[in-house]
mmCIF file of C-alpha atoms and ligand atoms in Angstrom:
data_model
loop_
_atom_site.group_PDB
_atom_site.id
_atom_site.type_symbol
_atom_site.label_atom_id
_atom_site.label_comp_id
_atom_site.label_asym_id
_atom_site.label_seq_id
_atom_site.Cartn_x
_atom_site.Cartn_y
_atom_site.Cartn_z
ATOM 1 C CA MET A 2 0.000 -0.001 -0.002
ATOM 2 C CA LYS A 3 3.070 2.233 -0.220
ATOM 3 C CA ASP A 4 2.306 3.293 -3.773
ATOM 4 C CA VAL A 5 -0.928 5.172 -2.979
ATOM 5 C CA GLN A 6 -1.309 8.662 -1.539
ATOM 6 C CA HIS A 7 -1.837 7.515 2.005
ATOM 7 C CA GLY A 8 -4.323 10.264 2.940
ATOM 8 C CA ILE A 9 -6.838 8.524 0.652
ATOM 9 C CA LEU A 10 -6.921 5.392 2.809
ATOM 10 C CA MET A 11 -6.654 7.127 6.182
ATOM 11 C CA PRO A 12 -9.751 8.051 8.193
ATOM 12 C CA VAL A 13 -11.265 11.475 7.566
ATOM 13 C CA PRO A 14 -9.314 14.120 9.551
ATOM 14 C CA ARG A 15 -10.816 16.563 12.066
ATOM 15 C CA LEU A 16 -10.292 19.511 9.708
ATOM 16 C CA ALA A 17 -9.519 20.037 6.052
ATOM 17 C CA ARG A 18 -9.067 22.709 3.419
ATOM 18 C CA TYR A 19 -9.775 22.027 -0.243
ATOM 19 C CA LEU A 20 -7.954 24.089 -2.852
ATOM 20 C CA LEU A 21 -8.992 24.176 -6.503
ATOM 21 C CA PHE A 22 -6.629 25.675 -9.054
ATOM 22 C CA SER A 23 -6.865 26.648 -12.690
ATOM 23 C CA HIS A 24 -3.840 26.555 -14.941
ATOM 24 C CA VAL A 25 -2.618 29.818 -16.464
ATOM 25 C CA SER A 26 -2.483 28.778 -20.105
ATOM 26 C CA SER A 27 0.550 30.894 -21.002
ATOM 27 C CA ALA A 28 2.658 29.293 -18.239
ATOM 28 C CA LYS A 29 4.509 25.953 -18.354
ATOM 29 C CA PRO A 30 3.304 23.885 -15.396
ATOM 30 C CA HIS A 31 6.317 21.520 -15.129
ATOM 31 C CA SER A 32 8.467 23.299 -12.561
ATOM 32 C CA ALA A 33 5.480 24.257 -10.380
ATOM 33 C CA LEU A 34 4.397 20.598 -10.318
ATOM 34 C CA ARG A 35 7.931 19.443 -9.479
ATOM 35 C CA SER A 36 8.020 21.912 -6.580
ATOM 36 C CA LEU A 37 4.593 20.729 -5.444
ATOM 37 C CA CYS A 38 6.124 17.272 -4.908
ATOM 38 C CA ASP A 39 8.338 18.776 -2.179
ATOM 39 C CA VAL A 40 5.346 20.311 -0.420
ATOM 40 C CA ALA A 41 2.564 17.738 -0.884
ATOM 41 C CA ASP A 42 3.322 14.356 0.689
ATOM 42 C CA GLY A 43 0.174 12.483 -0.357
ATOM 43 C CA GLU A 44 -0.704 11.907 3.277
ATOM 44 C CA ASN A 45 -1.353 15.311 4.844
ATOM 45 C CA THR A 46 -1.879 16.812 1.411
ATOM 46 C CA VAL A 47 -3.577 14.697 -1.245
ATOM 47 C CA VAL A 48 -3.253 15.920 -4.832
ATOM 48 C CA GLY A 49 -5.493 15.358 -7.850
ATOM 49 C CA ILE A 50 -4.800 16.349 -11.459
ATOM 50 C CA GLY A 51 -7.604 17.378 -13.834
ATOM 51 C CA LEU A 52 -7.938 16.439 -17.488
ATOM 52 C CA SER A 53 -7.162 19.947 -18.768
ATOM 53 C CA LEU A 54 -3.766 19.858 -17.048
ATOM 54 C CA VAL A 55 -2.971 16.376 -18.379
ATOM 55 C CA LEU A 56 -3.780 17.658 -21.872
ATOM 56 C CA ALA A 57 -1.688 20.806 -21.336
ATOM 57 C CA LEU A 58 1.223 18.475 -20.544
ATOM 58 C CA GLY A 59 0.585 16.584 -23.784
ATOM 59 C CA ARG A 60 -0.170 13.345 -21.922
ATOM 60 C CA HIS A 61 -2.983 10.829 -21.578
ATOM 61 C CA ILE A 62 -4.190 9.114 -18.431
ATOM 62 C CA GLU A 63 -6.420 6.179 -19.322
ATOM 63 C CA GLY A 64 -9.754 6.546 -17.556
ATOM 64 C CA LEU A 65 -9.500 10.258 -16.727
ATOM 65 C CA ARG A 66 -12.404 12.141 -18.231
ATOM 66 C CA VAL A 67 -14.674 15.136 -17.677
ATOM 67 C CA PHE A 68 -17.265 14.912 -14.902
ATOM 68 C CA PRO A 69 -20.557 13.946 -16.566
ATOM 69 C CA GLY A 70 -23.106 16.646 -15.747
ATOM 70 C CA GLN A 71 -26.613 15.201 -15.407
ATOM 71 C CA VAL A 72 -30.147 16.425 -15.503
ATOM 72 C CA GLY A 73 -33.166 14.660 -14.037
ATOM 73 C CA ALA A 74 -36.712 15.739 -13.156
ATOM 74 C CA GLY A 75 -36.076 19.004 -11.329
ATOM 75 C CA ILE A 76 -32.511 17.892 -10.694
ATOM 76 C CA GLU A 77 -29.305 19.481 -11.906
ATOM 77 C CA VAL A 78 -25.908 17.891 -11.344
ATOM 78 C CA PRO A 79 -23.352 20.347 -12.682
ATOM 79 C CA SER A 80 -19.940 19.602 -14.142
ATOM 80 C CA THR A 81 -17.261 22.141 -13.273
ATOM 81 C CA VAL A 82 -13.666 22.237 -14.427
ATOM 82 C CA SER A 83 -10.476 22.691 -12.417
ATOM 83 C CA SER A 84 -6.973 21.641 -13.355
ATOM 84 C CA LEU A 85 -5.638 20.801 -9.896
ATOM 85 C CA TRP A 86 -7.186 19.782 -6.577
ATOM 86 C CA CYS A 87 -5.485 19.661 -3.194
ATOM 87 C CA TRP A 88 -7.045 18.160 -0.087
ATOM 88 C CA LEU A 89 -5.181 19.528 2.917
ATOM 89 C CA ARG A 90 -5.873 17.287 5.905
ATOM 90 C CA GLY A 91 -5.128 18.224 9.507
ATOM 91 C CA ASP A 92 -6.379 19.116 12.954
ATOM 92 C CA ASP A 93 -5.081 22.659 13.416
ATOM 93 C CA ARG A 94 -6.725 25.463 11.484
ATOM 94 C CA GLY A 95 -3.717 27.728 11.712
ATOM 95 C CA GLU A 96 -1.384 25.056 10.365
ATOM 96 C CA LEU A 97 -3.823 24.330 7.508
ATOM 97 C CA MET A 98 -3.942 28.017 6.660
ATOM 98 C CA HIS A 99 -0.149 28.237 6.515
ATOM 99 C CA ARG A 100 0.104 25.042 4.465
ATOM 100 C CA ALA A 101 -2.505 26.372 2.021
ATOM 101 C CA ARG A 102 -0.457 29.563 1.595
ATOM 102 C CA LEU A 103 2.639 27.477 0.940
ATOM 103 C CA VAL A 104 0.865 25.360 -1.690
ATOM 104 C CA GLU A 105 -0.545 28.456 -3.383
ATOM 105 C CA ARG A 106 2.885 30.148 -3.406
ATOM 106 C CA THR A 107 4.524 26.985 -4.712
ATOM 107 C CA LEU A 108 2.106 26.720 -7.633
ATOM 108 C CA SER A 109 2.129 30.398 -8.529
ATOM 109 C CA PRO A 110 2.283 31.876 -11.175
ATOM 110 C CA ALA A 111 1.523 28.782 -13.297
ATOM 111 C CA PHE A 112 -1.662 28.068 -11.330
ATOM 112 C CA ARG A 113 -4.280 30.406 -9.958
ATOM 113 C CA LEU A 114 -6.388 29.610 -6.877
ATOM 114 C CA GLN A 115 -9.968 29.233 -8.098
ATOM 115 C CA LYS A 116 -11.743 28.192 -4.945
ATOM 116 C CA MET A 117 -11.052 27.293 -1.342
ATOM 117 C CA VAL A 118 -13.428 25.396 0.937
ATOM 118 C CA ASP A 119 -12.865 24.692 4.623
ATOM 119 C CA ALA A 120 -14.319 21.454 5.940
ATOM 120 C CA PHE A 121 -14.566 19.748 9.303
ATOM 121 C CA GLN A 122 -15.711 16.594 11.001
ATOM 122 C CA TYR A 123 -19.070 16.828 12.762
ATOM 123 C CA GLY A 124 -19.414 14.502 15.771
ATOM 124 C CA ALA A 125 -18.476 10.928 14.912
ATOM 125 C CA SER A 126 -18.352 11.402 11.115
ATOM 126 C CA LEU A 127 -21.869 12.780 10.779
ATOM 127 C CA ASP A 128 -23.331 14.653 7.858
ATOM 128 C CA LEU A 129 -24.816 18.028 8.973
ATOM 129 C CA THR A 130 -28.272 16.379 8.839
ATOM 130 C CA GLY A 131 -27.098 14.287 11.804
ATOM 131 C CA TYR A 132 -26.794 10.976 9.906
ATOM 132 C CA GLU A 133 -23.614 8.945 10.131
ATOM 133 C CA ASP A 134 -21.769 9.128 6.809
ATOM 134 C CA GLY A 135 -19.351 6.415 5.718
ATOM 135 C CA THR A 136 -20.865 3.374 7.458
ATOM 136 C CA GLU A 137 -20.809 1.143 4.385
ATOM 137 C CA ASN A 138 -17.378 2.239 3.250
ATOM 138 C CA PRO A 139 -15.006 -0.596 2.340
ATOM 139 C CA LYS A 140 -12.227 -1.025 4.913
ATOM 140 C CA GLY A 141 -8.619 -2.299 5.005
ATOM 141 C CA GLU A 142 -7.570 -4.380 1.983
ATOM 142 C CA LYS A 143 -10.983 -3.944 0.426
ATOM 143 C CA ALA A 144 -10.631 -0.141 0.568
ATOM 144 C CA TYR A 145 -7.308 -0.418 -1.269
ATOM 145 C CA GLU A 146 -8.793 -2.776 -3.846
ATOM 146 C CA VAL A 147 -11.743 -0.425 -4.478
ATOM 147 C CA ALA A 148 -9.821 2.863 -4.581
ATOM 148 C CA VAL A 149 -6.454 2.071 -6.135
ATOM 149 C CA ALA A 150 -5.588 1.250 -9.764
ATOM 150 C CA ARG A 151 -3.560 -1.955 -10.438
ATOM 151 C CA GLY A 152 -2.124 -3.643 -13.478
ATOM 152 C CA GLN A 153 -1.847 -0.399 -15.451
ATOM 153 C CA GLY A 154 1.931 -0.152 -15.493
ATOM 154 C CA GLU A 155 4.592 1.974 -13.838
ATOM 155 C CA GLY A 156 3.574 5.495 -12.904
ATOM 156 C CA LEU A 157 -0.088 4.497 -12.994
ATOM 157 C CA ASP A 158 -0.360 1.646 -10.462
ATOM 158 C CA GLY A 159 -1.132 3.163 -7.072
ATOM 159 C CA GLY A 160 -3.071 5.986 -8.697
ATOM 160 C CA SER A 161 -6.692 6.722 -7.863
ATOM 161 C CA PHE A 162 -9.603 8.541 -9.489
ATOM 162 C CA VAL A 163 -11.555 10.991 -7.351
ATOM 163 C CA ALA A 164 -14.973 12.590 -7.847
ATOM 164 C CA VAL A 165 -15.472 15.814 -5.885
ATOM 165 C CA GLN A 166 -18.782 17.623 -5.509
ATOM 166 C CA GLN A 167 -19.810 20.463 -3.254
ATOM 167 C CA TRP A 168 -23.380 19.978 -2.035
ATOM 168 C CA VAL A 169 -25.482 22.735 -0.425
ATOM 169 C CA HIS A 170 -28.053 21.559 2.110
ATOM 170 C CA ASP A 171 -31.466 23.124 2.685
ATOM 171 C CA LEU A 172 -31.330 22.584 6.424
ATOM 172 C CA ASP A 173 -34.447 24.693 7.135
ATOM 173 C CA TYR A 174 -36.489 22.415 4.876
ATOM 174 C CA PHE A 175 -34.824 19.306 6.249
ATOM 175 C CA GLU A 176 -35.573 20.326 9.845
ATOM 176 C CA SER A 177 -39.220 20.976 8.928
ATOM 177 C CA MET A 178 -39.645 17.331 7.887
ATOM 178 C CA PRO A 179 -41.104 14.841 10.401
ATOM 179 C CA ALA A 180 -38.411 12.542 11.831
ATOM 180 C CA ALA A 181 -39.804 9.489 10.002
ATOM 181 C CA GLU A 182 -39.615 11.279 6.640
ATOM 182 C CA GLN A 183 -36.046 12.303 7.374
ATOM 183 C CA ASP A 184 -35.204 8.667 8.065
ATOM 184 C CA TYR A 185 -36.945 7.558 4.845
ATOM 185 C CA THR A 186 -34.957 10.126 2.882
ATOM 186 C CA ILE A 187 -31.703 8.508 3.920
ATOM 187 C CA GLY A 188 -33.015 4.961 4.468
ATOM 188 C CA ARG A 189 -31.406 4.690 7.885
ATOM 189 C CA ARG A 190 -32.528 5.693 11.358
ATOM 190 C CA LYS A 191 -30.777 8.773 12.667
ATOM 191 C CA ARG A 192 -30.917 7.257 16.107
ATOM 192 C CA GLY A 193 -28.914 4.035 16.073
ATOM 193 C CA ASN A 194 -28.015 4.248 12.335
ATOM 194 C CA GLU A 195 -30.021 1.083 11.635
ATOM 195 C CA GLU A 196 -30.917 0.425 7.991
ATOM 196 C CA ILE A 197 -34.673 0.611 7.277
ATOM 197 C CA GLU A 198 -35.726 -2.429 5.241
ATOM 198 C CA GLU A 199 -39.112 -0.996 4.275
ATOM 199 C CA ALA A 200 -37.760 2.429 3.181
ATOM 200 C CA PRO A 201 -39.009 3.546 -0.270
ATOM 201 C CA PRO A 202 -36.864 2.925 -3.384
ATOM 202 C CA SER A 203 -36.046 6.659 -3.448
ATOM 203 C CA ALA A 204 -34.230 6.407 -0.089
ATOM 204 C CA HIS A 205 -30.572 7.301 -0.542
ATOM 205 C CA VAL A 206 -29.138 3.989 0.670
ATOM 206 C CA LYS A 207 -31.632 2.023 -1.452
ATOM 207 C CA ARG A 208 -30.543 4.010 -4.535
ATOM 208 C CA THR A 209 -26.863 3.565 -3.772
ATOM 209 C CA ALA A 210 -26.735 0.028 -2.294
ATOM 210 C CA GLN A 211 -23.319 -0.845 -3.710
ATOM 211 C CA GLU A 212 -23.958 -4.583 -3.919
ATOM 212 C CA SER A 213 -27.169 -4.132 -5.906
ATOM 213 C CA PHE A 214 -25.185 -3.086 -8.985
ATOM 214 C CA GLU A 215 -23.825 -5.429 -11.636
ATOM 215 C CA PRO A 216 -20.853 -5.259 -11.318
ATOM 216 C CA ASN A 217 -20.875 -4.071 -7.678
ATOM 217 C CA ALA A 218 -20.384 -0.302 -7.438
ATOM 218 C CA PHE A 219 -18.024 0.111 -4.483
ATOM 219 C CA ILE A 220 -16.409 3.489 -3.864
ATOM 220 C CA LEU A 221 -14.301 4.842 -1.012
ATOM 221 C CA ARG A 222 -16.074 7.909 0.370
ATOM 222 C CA ARG A 223 -14.099 10.543 2.254
ATOM 223 C CA SER A 224 -16.685 13.323 2.425
ATOM 224 C CA MET A 225 -16.639 16.141 4.975
ATOM 225 C CA PRO A 226 -19.147 18.815 6.024
ATOM 226 C CA TRP A 227 -18.517 22.457 5.178
ATOM 227 C CA ALA A 228 -20.151 25.674 6.401
ATOM 228 C CA ASP A 229 -19.508 29.349 5.726
ATOM 229 C CA GLU A 230 -21.423 32.593 5.269
ATOM 230 C CA THR A 231 -22.966 31.297 2.009
ATOM 231 C CA GLY A 232 -24.486 28.148 3.494
ATOM 232 C CA ALA A 233 -23.604 24.646 4.633
ATOM 233 C CA GLY A 234 -23.473 21.130 3.274
ATOM 234 C CA LEU A 235 -21.148 18.339 2.303
ATOM 235 C CA VAL A 236 -17.994 18.162 0.210
ATOM 236 C CA PHE A 237 -18.636 14.746 -1.316
ATOM 237 C CA VAL A 238 -15.370 12.991 -2.146
ATOM 238 C CA ALA A 239 -15.278 9.476 -3.602
ATOM 239 C CA PHE A 240 -12.151 7.578 -4.664
ATOM 240 C CA GLY A 241 -12.167 4.651 -7.061
ATOM 241 C CA LYS A 242 -9.820 2.591 -9.233
ATOM 242 C CA SER A 243 -11.898 4.099 -12.050
ATOM 243 C CA PHE A 244 -14.923 6.418 -12.279
ATOM 244 C CA ASP A 245 -17.243 3.594 -13.347
ATOM 245 C CA ALA A 246 -18.737 2.796 -9.931
ATOM 246 C CA PHE A 247 -19.315 6.457 -9.087
ATOM 247 C CA GLU A 248 -21.029 7.049 -12.421
ATOM 248 C CA ALA A 249 -23.315 4.044 -11.987
ATOM 249 C CA LEU A 250 -24.321 5.321 -8.519
ATOM 250 C CA LEU A 251 -24.885 8.886 -9.713
ATOM 251 C CA ARG A 252 -27.001 7.768 -12.657
ATOM 252 C CA ARG A 253 -29.259 5.790 -10.346
ATOM 253 C CA MET A 254 -29.483 8.710 -7.914
ATOM 254 C CA VAL A 255 -30.640 10.965 -10.739
ATOM 255 C CA GLY A 256 -33.165 8.336 -11.877
ATOM 256 C CA VAL A 257 -31.715 7.673 -15.324
ATOM 257 C CA GLU A 258 -32.669 3.958 -15.251
ATOM 258 C CA ASP A 259 -36.115 3.913 -13.690
ATOM 259 C CA GLY A 260 -37.245 7.535 -13.302
ATOM 260 C CA ILE A 261 -36.964 7.329 -9.512
ATOM 261 C CA SER A 262 -34.673 10.029 -8.213
ATOM 262 C CA ASP A 263 -32.858 9.986 -4.910
ATOM 263 C CA ALA A 264 -34.886 11.611 -2.116
ATOM 264 C CA LEU A 265 -31.655 13.299 -1.064
ATOM 265 C CA PHE A 266 -32.215 15.859 -3.843
ATOM 266 C CA LYS A 267 -35.161 17.239 -1.839
ATOM 267 C CA ILE A 268 -32.828 18.357 0.932
ATOM 268 C CA THR A 269 -29.568 19.130 -0.848
ATOM 269 C CA HIS A 270 -28.110 19.847 -4.299
ATOM 270 C CA PRO A 271 -24.650 19.855 -5.849
ATOM 271 C CA VAL A 272 -23.147 23.150 -7.041
ATOM 272 C CA SER A 273 -19.918 21.693 -8.425
ATOM 273 C CA GLY A 274 -18.615 18.404 -9.780
ATOM 274 C CA SER A 275 -15.104 17.567 -10.973
ATOM 275 C CA TYR A 276 -12.925 14.565 -11.674
ATOM 276 C CA PHE A 277 -9.231 14.261 -10.868
ATOM 277 C CA TRP A 278 -6.516 11.635 -11.169
ATOM 278 C CA CYS A 279 -4.524 11.225 -7.953
ATOM 279 C CA PRO A 280 -0.996 10.183 -8.964
ATOM 280 C CA PRO A 281 0.765 7.346 -7.138
ATOM 281 C CA VAL A 282 3.635 7.708 -4.667
ATOM 282 C CA ARG A 283 7.194 6.472 -5.198
ATOM 283 C CA ASN A 284 9.898 6.540 -2.526
ATOM 284 C CA GLY A 285 7.610 8.670 -0.363
ATOM 285 C CA LYS A 286 7.028 11.333 -3.045
ATOM 286 C CA LEU A 287 4.305 11.978 -5.617
ATOM 287 C CA ASP A 288 5.151 10.052 -8.769
ATOM 288 C CA LEU A 289 4.433 12.264 -11.777
ATOM 289 C CA ARG A 290 6.246 10.128 -14.351
ATOM 290 C CA ALA A 291 3.001 9.484 -16.228
ATOM 291 C CA LEU A 292 2.756 13.243 -16.763
ATOM 292 C CA GLY A 293 6.320 13.525 -17.991
ATOM 293 C CA VAL A 294 7.197 15.714 -14.996
HETATM 294 C C1 HEM B 16 -24.970 15.627 0.145
HETATM 295 C C2 HEM B 16 -24.819 14.482 -0.452
HETATM 296 C C3 HEM B 16 -24.822 13.183 0.268
HETATM 297 C C4 HEM B 16 -25.140 12.884 1.561
HETATM 298 C C5 HEM B 16 -25.574 13.829 2.677
HETATM 299 C C6 HEM B 16 -24.984 11.454 1.720
HETATM 300 C C7 HEM B 16 -25.207 10.777 2.896
HETATM 301 C C8 HEM B 16 -25.137 9.407 3.044
HETATM 302 C C9 HEM B 16 -25.474 8.678 4.224
HETATM 303 C C10 HEM B 16 -25.965 9.318 5.529
HETATM 304 C C11 HEM B 16 -25.300 7.362 3.973
HETATM 305 C C12 HEM B 16 -25.575 6.171 4.919
HETATM 306 C C13 HEM B 16 -24.407 5.697 5.710
HETATM 307 C C14 HEM B 16 -23.246 5.182 4.914
HETATM 308 O O1 HEM B 16 -23.208 4.022 4.471
HETATM 309 O O2 HEM B 16 -22.361 5.994 4.680
HETATM 310 C C15 HEM B 16 -24.830 7.253 2.621
HETATM 311 C C16 HEM B 16 -24.508 6.082 1.988
HETATM 312 C C17 HEM B 16 -24.003 5.999 0.719
HETATM 313 N N1 HEM B 16 -23.853 7.028 -0.188
HETATM 314 FE FE1 HEM B 16 -24.258 8.966 0.143
HETATM 315 N N2 HEM B 16 -24.572 10.922 0.525
HETATM 316 C C18 HEM B 16 -24.473 11.939 -0.391
HETATM 317 C C19 HEM B 16 -24.131 11.848 -1.726
HETATM 318 C C20 HEM B 16 -23.757 10.693 -2.337
HETATM 319 C C21 HEM B 16 -23.338 10.571 -3.714
HETATM 320 C C22 HEM B 16 -23.245 11.729 -4.717
HETATM 321 C C23 HEM B 16 -23.033 9.259 -3.932
HETATM 322 C C24 HEM B 16 -22.524 8.579 -5.188
HETATM 323 C C25 HEM B 16 -22.749 8.994 -6.407
HETATM 324 C C26 HEM B 16 -23.252 8.553 -2.689
HETATM 325 C C27 HEM B 16 -23.010 7.219 -2.485
HETATM 326 C C28 HEM B 16 -23.296 6.523 -1.323
HETATM 327 C C29 HEM B 16 -23.044 5.108 -1.157
HETATM 328 C C30 HEM B 16 -22.394 4.178 -2.170
HETATM 329 C C31 HEM B 16 -23.503 4.769 0.126
HETATM 330 C C32 HEM B 16 -23.494 3.375 0.772
HETATM 331 C C33 HEM B 16 -24.685 2.602 0.260
HETATM 332 C C34 HEM B 16 -24.633 1.133 0.707
HETATM 333 O O3 HEM B 16 -23.938 0.343 0.053
HETATM 334 O O4 HEM B 16 -25.281 0.845 1.725
HETATM 335 N N3 HEM B 16 -23.708 9.446 -1.748
HETATM 336 N N4 HEM B 16 -24.740 8.515 2.068
#
């Protein structure tokens, strides 16, 4: 497991800061990316590379594509583009702030900071609705198997594909719902986290039951709540050895197959959606050989 950015497999930290960068098209990104390898260790700082940056480098990463925006009945799942994503993990807000400044300085002027989101853990890994998030995540060897690419060759094995979406919750509406309806929206009981067998097919965990897909659609979720003056919600983060499982889940949530959309869309909606390739690690450093860096 030494070839994967370790932060992907580790439990969600107490605090995090997400940085999204765009590439300044007139600038060559090579030296900035080389310097980033001295600053981002893959454990405290996880790095993802977007398709536009791979193309700017004249390379190809098999399986990396653009986030597929979706539309369902009254549902919009946007696709947004960024060339670089950093997930700064920690437990000290001051240290995260200083690390973010260092990353931004290191990448400048080839990359421009597009967006920054601060995230945190709520209770014992709860979503802001109060439901435990991550219960059915694969663990140990299985997590590695689900999240990490194998058999692709040097510079690719140990890599991972991550889907990142910022969701904005309508907490006023959610709180106005009777407790039973809240539970049916998720498909689990808030108290005790027990799965509700008789929940409707629109319940989130019925839509996304990973074993109900052919092939099974396992992903490694590492989502964290966010809140600021504009609102509050979840930064949904899912790692996979490819994007296939995530896409199958998302399509079913939107109701592409059977017209039944996920009840979750009544209480929250995504405002961004991007895909990144998380390069592997070699001798304790990010391995950017596949990018020619
Ligand atoms: C704001 C957005 C979301 C919230 C609040 C949310 C919340 C939850 C909660 C509370 C659970 C139950 C506990 C658990 O197993 O973790 C769950 C399960 C799950 N969610 Fe989400 N989720 C969100 C978005 C998504 C998206 C976009 C996907 C994938 C496209 C997804 C995939 C899953 C999967 C695969 C499970 C486990 C299902 C199973 O196998 O039992 N979720 N989610």
